[in-house]
Backbone as numpy.savetxt, mean C-alpha at the origin, in Angstrom:
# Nx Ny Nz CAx CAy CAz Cx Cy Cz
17.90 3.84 -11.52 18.53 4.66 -10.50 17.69 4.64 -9.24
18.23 4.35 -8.06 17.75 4.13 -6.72 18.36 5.07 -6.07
17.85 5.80 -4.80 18.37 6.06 -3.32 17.38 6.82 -2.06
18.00 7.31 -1.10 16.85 7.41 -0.43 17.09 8.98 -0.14
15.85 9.22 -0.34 15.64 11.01 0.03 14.66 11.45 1.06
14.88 12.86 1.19 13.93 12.98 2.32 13.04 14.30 1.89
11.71 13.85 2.10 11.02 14.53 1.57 10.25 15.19 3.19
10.07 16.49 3.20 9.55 16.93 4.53 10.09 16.20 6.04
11.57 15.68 5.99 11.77 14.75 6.98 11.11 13.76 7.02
11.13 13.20 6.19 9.87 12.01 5.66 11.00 10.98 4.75
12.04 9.60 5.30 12.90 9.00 4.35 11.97 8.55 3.16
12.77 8.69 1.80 11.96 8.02 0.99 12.55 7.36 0.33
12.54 5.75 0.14 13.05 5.50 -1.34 12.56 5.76 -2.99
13.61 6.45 -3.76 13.00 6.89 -4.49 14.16 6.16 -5.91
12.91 5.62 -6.59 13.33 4.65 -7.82 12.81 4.97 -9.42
13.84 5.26 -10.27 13.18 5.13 -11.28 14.18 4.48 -12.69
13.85 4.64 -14.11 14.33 3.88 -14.71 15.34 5.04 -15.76
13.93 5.82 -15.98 14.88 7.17 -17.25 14.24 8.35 -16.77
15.11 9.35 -16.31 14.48 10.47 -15.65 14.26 11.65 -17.26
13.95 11.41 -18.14 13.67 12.20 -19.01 12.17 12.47 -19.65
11.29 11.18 -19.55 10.01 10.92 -19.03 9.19 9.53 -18.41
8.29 9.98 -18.02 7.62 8.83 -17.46 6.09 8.82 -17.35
5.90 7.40 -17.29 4.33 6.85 -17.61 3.43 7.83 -16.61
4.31 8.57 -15.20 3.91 9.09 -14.44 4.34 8.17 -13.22
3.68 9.00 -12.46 4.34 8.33 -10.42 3.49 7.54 -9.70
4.21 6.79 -9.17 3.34 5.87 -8.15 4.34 5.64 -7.12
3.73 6.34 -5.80 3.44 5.72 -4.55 3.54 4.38 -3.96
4.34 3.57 -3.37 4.24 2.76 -2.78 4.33 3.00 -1.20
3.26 2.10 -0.99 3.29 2.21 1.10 3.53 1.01 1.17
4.44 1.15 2.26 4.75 -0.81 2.96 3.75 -1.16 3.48
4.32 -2.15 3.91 3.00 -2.77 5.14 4.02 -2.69 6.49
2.82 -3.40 7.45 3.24 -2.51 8.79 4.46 -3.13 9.31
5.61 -3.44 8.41 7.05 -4.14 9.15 7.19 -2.41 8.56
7.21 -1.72 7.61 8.17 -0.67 7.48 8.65 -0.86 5.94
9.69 -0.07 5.70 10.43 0.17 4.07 11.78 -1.15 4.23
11.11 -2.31 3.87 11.71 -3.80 4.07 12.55 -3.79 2.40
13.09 -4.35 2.25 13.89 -4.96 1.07 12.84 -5.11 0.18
12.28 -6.22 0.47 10.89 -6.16 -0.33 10.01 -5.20 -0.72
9.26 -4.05 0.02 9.06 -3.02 -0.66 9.53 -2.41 -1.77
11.13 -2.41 -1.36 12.07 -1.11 -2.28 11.66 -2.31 -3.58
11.46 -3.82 -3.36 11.85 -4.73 -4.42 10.76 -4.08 -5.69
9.41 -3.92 -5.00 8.26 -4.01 -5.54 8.32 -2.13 -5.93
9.05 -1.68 -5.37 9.04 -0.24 -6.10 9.31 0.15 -7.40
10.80 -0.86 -7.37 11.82 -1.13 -8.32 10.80 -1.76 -9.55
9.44 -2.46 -9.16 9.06 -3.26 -10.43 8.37 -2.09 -10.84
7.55 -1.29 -10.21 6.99 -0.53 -10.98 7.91 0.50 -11.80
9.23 0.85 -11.11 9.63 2.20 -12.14 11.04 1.22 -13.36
10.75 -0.01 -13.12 11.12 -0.83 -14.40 9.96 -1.11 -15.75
8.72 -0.52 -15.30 7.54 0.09 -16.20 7.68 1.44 -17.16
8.47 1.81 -15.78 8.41 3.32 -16.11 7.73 4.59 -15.47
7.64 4.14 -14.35 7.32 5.16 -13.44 8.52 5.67 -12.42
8.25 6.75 -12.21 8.81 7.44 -11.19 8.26 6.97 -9.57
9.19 6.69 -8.66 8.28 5.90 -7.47 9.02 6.57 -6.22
8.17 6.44 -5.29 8.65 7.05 -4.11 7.68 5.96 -3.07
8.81 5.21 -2.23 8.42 4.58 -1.56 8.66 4.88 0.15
7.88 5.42 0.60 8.39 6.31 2.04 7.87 5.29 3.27
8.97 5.83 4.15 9.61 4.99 5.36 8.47 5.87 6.54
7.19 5.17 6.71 6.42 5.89 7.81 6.19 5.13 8.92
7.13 4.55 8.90 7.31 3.92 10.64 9.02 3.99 11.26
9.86 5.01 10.40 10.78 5.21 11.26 11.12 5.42 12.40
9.81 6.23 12.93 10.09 6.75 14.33 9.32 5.60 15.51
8.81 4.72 15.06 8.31 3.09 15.63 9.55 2.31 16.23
8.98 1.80 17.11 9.93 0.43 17.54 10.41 -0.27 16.50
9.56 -1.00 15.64 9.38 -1.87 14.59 10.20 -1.57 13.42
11.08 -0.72 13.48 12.35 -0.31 12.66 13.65 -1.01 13.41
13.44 -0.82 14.44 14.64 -1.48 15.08 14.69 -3.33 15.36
13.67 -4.14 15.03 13.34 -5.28 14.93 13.80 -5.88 13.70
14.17 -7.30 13.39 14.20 -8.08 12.34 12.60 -7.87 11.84
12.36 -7.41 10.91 10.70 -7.43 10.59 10.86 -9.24 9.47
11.88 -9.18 9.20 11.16 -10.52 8.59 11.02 -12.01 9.37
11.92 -12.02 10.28 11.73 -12.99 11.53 10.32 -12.60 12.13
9.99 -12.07 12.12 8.46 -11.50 12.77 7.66 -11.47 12.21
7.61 -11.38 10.58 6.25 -11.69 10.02 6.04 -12.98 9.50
7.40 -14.01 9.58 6.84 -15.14 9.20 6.62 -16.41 10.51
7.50 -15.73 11.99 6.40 -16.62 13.05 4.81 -15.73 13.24
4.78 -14.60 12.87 3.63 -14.45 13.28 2.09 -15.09 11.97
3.21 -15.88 10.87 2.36 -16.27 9.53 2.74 -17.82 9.93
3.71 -18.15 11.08 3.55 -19.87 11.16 2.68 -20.02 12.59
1.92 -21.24 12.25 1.01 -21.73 13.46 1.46 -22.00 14.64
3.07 -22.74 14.80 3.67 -22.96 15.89 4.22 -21.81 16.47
4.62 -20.31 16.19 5.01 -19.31 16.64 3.97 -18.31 16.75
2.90 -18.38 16.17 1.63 -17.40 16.07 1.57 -16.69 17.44
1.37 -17.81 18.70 0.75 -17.33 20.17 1.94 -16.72 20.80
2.87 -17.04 20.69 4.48 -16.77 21.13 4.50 -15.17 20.79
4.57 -14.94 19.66 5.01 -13.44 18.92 3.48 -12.35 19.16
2.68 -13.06 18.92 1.38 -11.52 19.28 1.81 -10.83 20.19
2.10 -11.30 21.47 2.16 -10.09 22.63 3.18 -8.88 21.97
4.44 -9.75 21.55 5.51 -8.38 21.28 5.03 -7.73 19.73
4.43 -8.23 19.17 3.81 -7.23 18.09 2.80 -6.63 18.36
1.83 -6.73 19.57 1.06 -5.56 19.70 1.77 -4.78 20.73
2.42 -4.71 21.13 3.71 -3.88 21.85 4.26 -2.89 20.79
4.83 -3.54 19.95 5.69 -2.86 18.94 3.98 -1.96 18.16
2.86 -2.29 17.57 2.60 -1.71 16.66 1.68 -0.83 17.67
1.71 -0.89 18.84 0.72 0.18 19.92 0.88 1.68 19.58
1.94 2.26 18.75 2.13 3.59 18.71 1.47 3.84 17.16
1.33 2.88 16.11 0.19 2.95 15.16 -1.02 3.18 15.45
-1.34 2.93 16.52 -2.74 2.90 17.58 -3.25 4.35 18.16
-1.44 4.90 18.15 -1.74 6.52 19.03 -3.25 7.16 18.07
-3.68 8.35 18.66 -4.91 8.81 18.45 -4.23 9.84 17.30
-2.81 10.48 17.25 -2.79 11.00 16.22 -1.74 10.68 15.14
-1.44 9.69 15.36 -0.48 8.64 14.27 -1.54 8.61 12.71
-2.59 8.78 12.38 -3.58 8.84 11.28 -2.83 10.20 10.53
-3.55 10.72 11.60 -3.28 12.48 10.50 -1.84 12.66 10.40
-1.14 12.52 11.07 0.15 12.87 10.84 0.70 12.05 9.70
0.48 10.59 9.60 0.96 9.81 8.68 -0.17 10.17 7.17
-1.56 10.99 7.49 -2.04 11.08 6.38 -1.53 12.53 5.68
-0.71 13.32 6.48 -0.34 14.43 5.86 1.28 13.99 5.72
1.87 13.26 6.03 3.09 12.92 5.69 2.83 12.40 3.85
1.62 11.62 3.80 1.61 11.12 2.15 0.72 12.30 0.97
0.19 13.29 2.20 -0.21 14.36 1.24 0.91 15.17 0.75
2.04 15.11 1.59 3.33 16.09 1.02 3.94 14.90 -0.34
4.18 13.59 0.16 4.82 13.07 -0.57 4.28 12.90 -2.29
2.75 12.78 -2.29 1.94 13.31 -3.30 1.94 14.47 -4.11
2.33 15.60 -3.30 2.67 16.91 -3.83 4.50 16.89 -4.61
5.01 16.06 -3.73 6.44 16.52 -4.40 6.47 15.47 -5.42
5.32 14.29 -5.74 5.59 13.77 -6.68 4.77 14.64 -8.15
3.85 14.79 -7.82 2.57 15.49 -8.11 3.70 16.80 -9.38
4.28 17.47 -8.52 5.05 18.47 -9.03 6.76 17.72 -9.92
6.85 16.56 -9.41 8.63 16.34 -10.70 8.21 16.50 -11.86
9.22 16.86 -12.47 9.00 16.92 -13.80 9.35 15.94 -14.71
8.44 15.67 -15.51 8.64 14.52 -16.12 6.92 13.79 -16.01
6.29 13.89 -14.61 5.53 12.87 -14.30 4.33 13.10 -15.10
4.20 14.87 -15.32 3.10 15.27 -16.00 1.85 15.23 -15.16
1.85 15.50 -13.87 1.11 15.04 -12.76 -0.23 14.28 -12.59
0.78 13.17 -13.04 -0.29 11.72 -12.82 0.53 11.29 -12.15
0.31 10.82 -10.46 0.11 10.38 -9.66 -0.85 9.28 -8.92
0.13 7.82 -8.58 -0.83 6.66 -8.51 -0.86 6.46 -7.43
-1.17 5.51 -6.21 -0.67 5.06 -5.17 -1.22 3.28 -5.03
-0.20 2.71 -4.54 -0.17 1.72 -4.61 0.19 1.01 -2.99
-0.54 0.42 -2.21 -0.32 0.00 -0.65 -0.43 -1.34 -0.22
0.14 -2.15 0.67 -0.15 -3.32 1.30 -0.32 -3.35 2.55
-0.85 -4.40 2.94 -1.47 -4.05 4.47 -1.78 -2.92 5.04
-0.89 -2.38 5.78 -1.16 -0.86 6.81 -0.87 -0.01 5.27
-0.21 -0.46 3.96 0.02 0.43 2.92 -1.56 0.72 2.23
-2.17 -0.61 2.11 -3.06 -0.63 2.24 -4.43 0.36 2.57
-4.82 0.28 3.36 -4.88 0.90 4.56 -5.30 2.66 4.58
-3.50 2.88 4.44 -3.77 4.15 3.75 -3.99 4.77 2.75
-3.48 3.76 1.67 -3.98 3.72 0.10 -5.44 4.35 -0.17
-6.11 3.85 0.45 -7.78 4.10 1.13 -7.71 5.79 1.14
-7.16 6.08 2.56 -7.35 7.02 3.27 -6.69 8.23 2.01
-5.81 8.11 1.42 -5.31 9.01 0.17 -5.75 9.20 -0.99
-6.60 8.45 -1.19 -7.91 8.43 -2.34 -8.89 9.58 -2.01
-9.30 9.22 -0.53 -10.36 10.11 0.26 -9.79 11.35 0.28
-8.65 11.72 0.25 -8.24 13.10 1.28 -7.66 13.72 -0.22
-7.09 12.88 -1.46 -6.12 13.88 -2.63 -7.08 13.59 -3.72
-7.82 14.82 -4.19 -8.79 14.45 -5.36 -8.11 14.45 -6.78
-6.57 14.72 -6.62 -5.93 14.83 -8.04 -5.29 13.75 -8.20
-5.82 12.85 -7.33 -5.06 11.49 -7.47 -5.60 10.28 -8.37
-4.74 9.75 -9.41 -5.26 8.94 -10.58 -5.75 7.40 -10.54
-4.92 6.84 -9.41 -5.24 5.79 -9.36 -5.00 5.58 -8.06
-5.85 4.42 -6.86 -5.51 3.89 -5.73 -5.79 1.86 -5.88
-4.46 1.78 -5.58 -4.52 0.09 -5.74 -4.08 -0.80 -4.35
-5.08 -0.95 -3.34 -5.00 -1.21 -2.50 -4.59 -2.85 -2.35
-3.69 -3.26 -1.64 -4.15 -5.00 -1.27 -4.47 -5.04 -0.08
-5.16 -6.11 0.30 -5.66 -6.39 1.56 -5.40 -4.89 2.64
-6.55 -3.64 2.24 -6.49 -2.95 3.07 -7.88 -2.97 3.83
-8.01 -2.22 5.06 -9.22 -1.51 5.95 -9.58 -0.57 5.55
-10.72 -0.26 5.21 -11.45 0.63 4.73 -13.19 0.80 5.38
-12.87 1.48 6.81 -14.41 1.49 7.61 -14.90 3.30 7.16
-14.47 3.90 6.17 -14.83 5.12 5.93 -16.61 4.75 6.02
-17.27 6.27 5.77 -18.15 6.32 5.81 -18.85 6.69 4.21
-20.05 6.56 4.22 -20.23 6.44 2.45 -19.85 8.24 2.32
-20.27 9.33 2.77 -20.05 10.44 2.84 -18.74 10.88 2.28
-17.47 9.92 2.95 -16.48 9.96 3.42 -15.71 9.69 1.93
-16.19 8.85 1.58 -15.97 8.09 0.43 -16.33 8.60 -0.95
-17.26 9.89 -0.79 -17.95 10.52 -1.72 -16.94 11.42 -2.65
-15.95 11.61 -1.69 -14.89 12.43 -2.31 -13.77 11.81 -2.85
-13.86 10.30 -2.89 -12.88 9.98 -3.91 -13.65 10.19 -5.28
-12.05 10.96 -6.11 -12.26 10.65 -7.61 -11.79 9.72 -8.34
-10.89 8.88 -8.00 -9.70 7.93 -8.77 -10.62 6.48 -8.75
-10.61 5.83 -9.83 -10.65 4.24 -10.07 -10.20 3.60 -8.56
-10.52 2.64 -8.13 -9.89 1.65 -7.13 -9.68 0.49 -8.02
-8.69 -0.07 -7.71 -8.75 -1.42 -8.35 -7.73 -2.37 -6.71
-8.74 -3.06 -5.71 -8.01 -3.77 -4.73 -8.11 -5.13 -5.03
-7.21 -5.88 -4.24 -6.61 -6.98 -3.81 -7.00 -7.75 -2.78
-7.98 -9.09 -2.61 -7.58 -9.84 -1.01 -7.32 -10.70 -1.61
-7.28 -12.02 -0.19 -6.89 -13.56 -0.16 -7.98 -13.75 0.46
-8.58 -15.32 -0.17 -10.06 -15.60 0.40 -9.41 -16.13 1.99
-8.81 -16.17 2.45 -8.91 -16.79 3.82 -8.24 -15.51 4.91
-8.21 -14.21 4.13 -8.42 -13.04 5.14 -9.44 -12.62 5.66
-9.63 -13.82 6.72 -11.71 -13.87 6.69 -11.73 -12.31 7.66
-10.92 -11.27 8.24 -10.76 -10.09 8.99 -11.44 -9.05 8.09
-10.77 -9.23 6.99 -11.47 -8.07 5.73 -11.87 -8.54 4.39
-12.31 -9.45 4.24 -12.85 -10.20 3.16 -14.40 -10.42 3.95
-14.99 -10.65 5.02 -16.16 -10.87 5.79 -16.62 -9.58 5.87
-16.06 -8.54 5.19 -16.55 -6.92 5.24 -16.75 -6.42 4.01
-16.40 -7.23 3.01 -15.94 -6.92 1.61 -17.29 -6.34 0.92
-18.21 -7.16 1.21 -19.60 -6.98 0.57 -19.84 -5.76 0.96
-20.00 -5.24 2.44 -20.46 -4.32 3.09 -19.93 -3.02 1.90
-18.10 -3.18 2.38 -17.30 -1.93 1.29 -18.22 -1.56 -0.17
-18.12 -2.70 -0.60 -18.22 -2.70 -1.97 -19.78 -1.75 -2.30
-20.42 -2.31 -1.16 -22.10 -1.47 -1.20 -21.68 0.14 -0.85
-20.91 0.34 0.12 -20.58 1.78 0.35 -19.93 2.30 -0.81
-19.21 1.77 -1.03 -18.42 2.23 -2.72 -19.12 2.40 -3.84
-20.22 1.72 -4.11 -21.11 1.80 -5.12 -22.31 3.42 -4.74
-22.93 2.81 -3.45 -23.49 4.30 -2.74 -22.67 5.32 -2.94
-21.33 5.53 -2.81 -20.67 6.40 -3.17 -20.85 7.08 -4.10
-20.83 5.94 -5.48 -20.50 6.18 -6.79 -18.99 6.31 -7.14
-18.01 5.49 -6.42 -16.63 4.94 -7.19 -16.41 4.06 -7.96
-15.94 4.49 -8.59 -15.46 3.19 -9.44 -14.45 2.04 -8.68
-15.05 1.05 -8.69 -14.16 0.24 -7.41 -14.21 -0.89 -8.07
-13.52 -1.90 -8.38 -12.93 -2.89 -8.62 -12.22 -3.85 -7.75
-12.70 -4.76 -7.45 -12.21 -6.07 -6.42 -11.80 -7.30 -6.45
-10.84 -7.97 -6.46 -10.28 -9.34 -6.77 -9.87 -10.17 -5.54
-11.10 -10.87 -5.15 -10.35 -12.19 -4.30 -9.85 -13.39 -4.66
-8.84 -13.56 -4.51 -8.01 -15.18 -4.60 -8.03 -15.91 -4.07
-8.26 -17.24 -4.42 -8.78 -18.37 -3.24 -7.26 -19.02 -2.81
-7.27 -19.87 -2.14 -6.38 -20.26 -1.50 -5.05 -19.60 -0.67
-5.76 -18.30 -0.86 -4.50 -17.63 -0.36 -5.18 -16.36 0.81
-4.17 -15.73 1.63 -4.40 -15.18 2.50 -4.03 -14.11 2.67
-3.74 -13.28 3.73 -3.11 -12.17 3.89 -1.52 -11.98 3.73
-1.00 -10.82 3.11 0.31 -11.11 2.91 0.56 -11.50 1.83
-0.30 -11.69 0.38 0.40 -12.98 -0.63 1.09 -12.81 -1.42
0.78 -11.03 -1.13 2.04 -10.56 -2.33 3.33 -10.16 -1.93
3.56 -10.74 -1.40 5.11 -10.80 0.07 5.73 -12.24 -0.86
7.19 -11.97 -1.19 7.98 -12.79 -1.98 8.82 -13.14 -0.46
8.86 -12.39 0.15 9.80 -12.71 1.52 9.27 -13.74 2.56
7.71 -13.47 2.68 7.02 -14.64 3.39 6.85 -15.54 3.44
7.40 -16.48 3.40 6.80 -17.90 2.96 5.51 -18.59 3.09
5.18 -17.83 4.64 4.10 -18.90 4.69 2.78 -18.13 4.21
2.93 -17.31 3.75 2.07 -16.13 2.86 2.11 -16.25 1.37
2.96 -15.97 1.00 3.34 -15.73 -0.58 2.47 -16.42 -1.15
1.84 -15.94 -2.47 1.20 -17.34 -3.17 1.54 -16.58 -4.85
2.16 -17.46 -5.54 2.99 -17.36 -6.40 1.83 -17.03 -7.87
0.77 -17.76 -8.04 -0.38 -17.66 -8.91 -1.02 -16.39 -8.39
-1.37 -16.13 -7.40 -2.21 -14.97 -7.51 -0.87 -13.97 -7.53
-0.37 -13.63 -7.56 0.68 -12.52 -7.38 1.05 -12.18 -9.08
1.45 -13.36 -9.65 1.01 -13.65 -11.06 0.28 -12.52 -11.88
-1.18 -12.99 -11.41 -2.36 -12.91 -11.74 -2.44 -11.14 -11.47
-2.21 -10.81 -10.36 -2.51 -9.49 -9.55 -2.06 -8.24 -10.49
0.10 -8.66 -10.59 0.65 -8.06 -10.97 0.03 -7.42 -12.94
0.05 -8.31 -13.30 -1.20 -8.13 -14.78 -1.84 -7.32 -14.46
-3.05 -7.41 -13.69 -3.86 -6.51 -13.59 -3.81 -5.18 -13.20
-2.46 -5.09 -12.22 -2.24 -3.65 -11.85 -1.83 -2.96 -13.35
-0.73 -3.61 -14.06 0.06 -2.92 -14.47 -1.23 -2.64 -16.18
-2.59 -3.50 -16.12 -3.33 -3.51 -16.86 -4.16 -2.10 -16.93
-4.44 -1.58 -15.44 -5.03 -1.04 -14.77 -4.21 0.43 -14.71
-3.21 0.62 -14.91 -2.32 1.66 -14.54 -1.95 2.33 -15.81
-2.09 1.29 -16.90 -1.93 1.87 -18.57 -3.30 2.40 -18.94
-3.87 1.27 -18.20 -5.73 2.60 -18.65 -6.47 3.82 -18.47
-5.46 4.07 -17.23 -5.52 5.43 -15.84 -4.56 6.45 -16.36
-3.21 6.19 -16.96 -2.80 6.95 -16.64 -2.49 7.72 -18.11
């Protein structure tokens, strides 16, 4: 059962398989095109597990809702369209940039946490699961919800501070592509803050592949073995947590 609800004025797609119980909830964040086909796709896999999922739309009020997002992420993933498309995607993603687009989008996923936190059924285990900008915040919701069970980031940013970081309680288990040399050339750094921390953090880079790989829509992204590989491990990772 699929559709979309609204949680605090907040759209959400919300997916699951048997509303009588479940393994518990997981969170999905898009990446920064928005709540794409593909998202809802990858929502759909987790609550074909058996979770309850809520996949929320936090760039509705963006330009970048009103754009083809998949014409746009695969010239901005081909070499001959790369220089062409930057200008109008840092146009379009400049209001991600605003100074208070963070907190607002980090208390938009603290509500969505709570109303998952509270269905019944979930037994409040609560996961979150992000790509790119989902990513990203995947991070930032670890840091800020201490009742949160699991955070499974792919290719996210994570410049917290070790302090910052002190207050996650949940397992990490993330995701790159060795040729995301942007956040893979930082990886070591994380991983030392994460340990200073004292998180439990877990990290998997894939060679031949890049940013984006777990994008079935991308072509020039996608990479079919590590996605493979990934998907195992989450769903390895999510039976041990939850």
């Amino acid at each position: 059962m699929n559709k979309i609800i609204s949680i605090n004025n907040v759209s959400c797609y919300e997916t699951f398989k048997d509303d009588n119980e479940f393994r518990g909830a997981m969170i999905v964040i898009h990446e920064v095109w928005g709540l794409t086909d593909h998202i809802k796709s990858v929502a759909d896999r987790f609550a074909e597990e058996g979770y309850y999922v809520l996949a929320p739309d936090l760039l509705s009020e963006t330009e970048i809702a009103k754009f083809n997002t998949i014409s746009l992420q695969s010239d901005l993933f081909n070499p001959e369209k790369r220089n062409e498309v930057q200008p109008k995607l840092r146009e379009l993603m400049a209001p991600i940039h605003a100074p208070d687009f963070a907190d607002k989008t980090n208390q938009k996923l603290l509500d969505i946490f709570d109303y998952a936190y509270q269905k019944e059924g979930v037994n409040q285990k609560v996961g979150v699961v992000g790509y790119c900008f989902g990513g990203t915040y995947s991070y930032n919701l670890s840091i800020l919800e201490p009742r949160l069970r699991v955070a499974i980031p792919f290719y996210g940013h994570c410049d917290h501070s070790v302090n910052e970081l002190k207050k996650i309680k949940c397992p990490i288990l993330a995701f790159y592509g060795q040729n995301d040399e942007g956040l893979v050339t930082h990886l070591d750094d994380l991983k030392s803050r994460m340990a200073e921390a004292g998180v439990d953090y877990t990290s998997h880079v894939y060679q031949d592949c890049g940013h984006a790989f777990f994008n079935d829509s991308n072509p020039y992204a996608y990479n079919e073995v590590a996605v493979f590989d990934a998907w195992h491990k989450v769903k390895d990772f999510l039976v041990a947590n939850f």
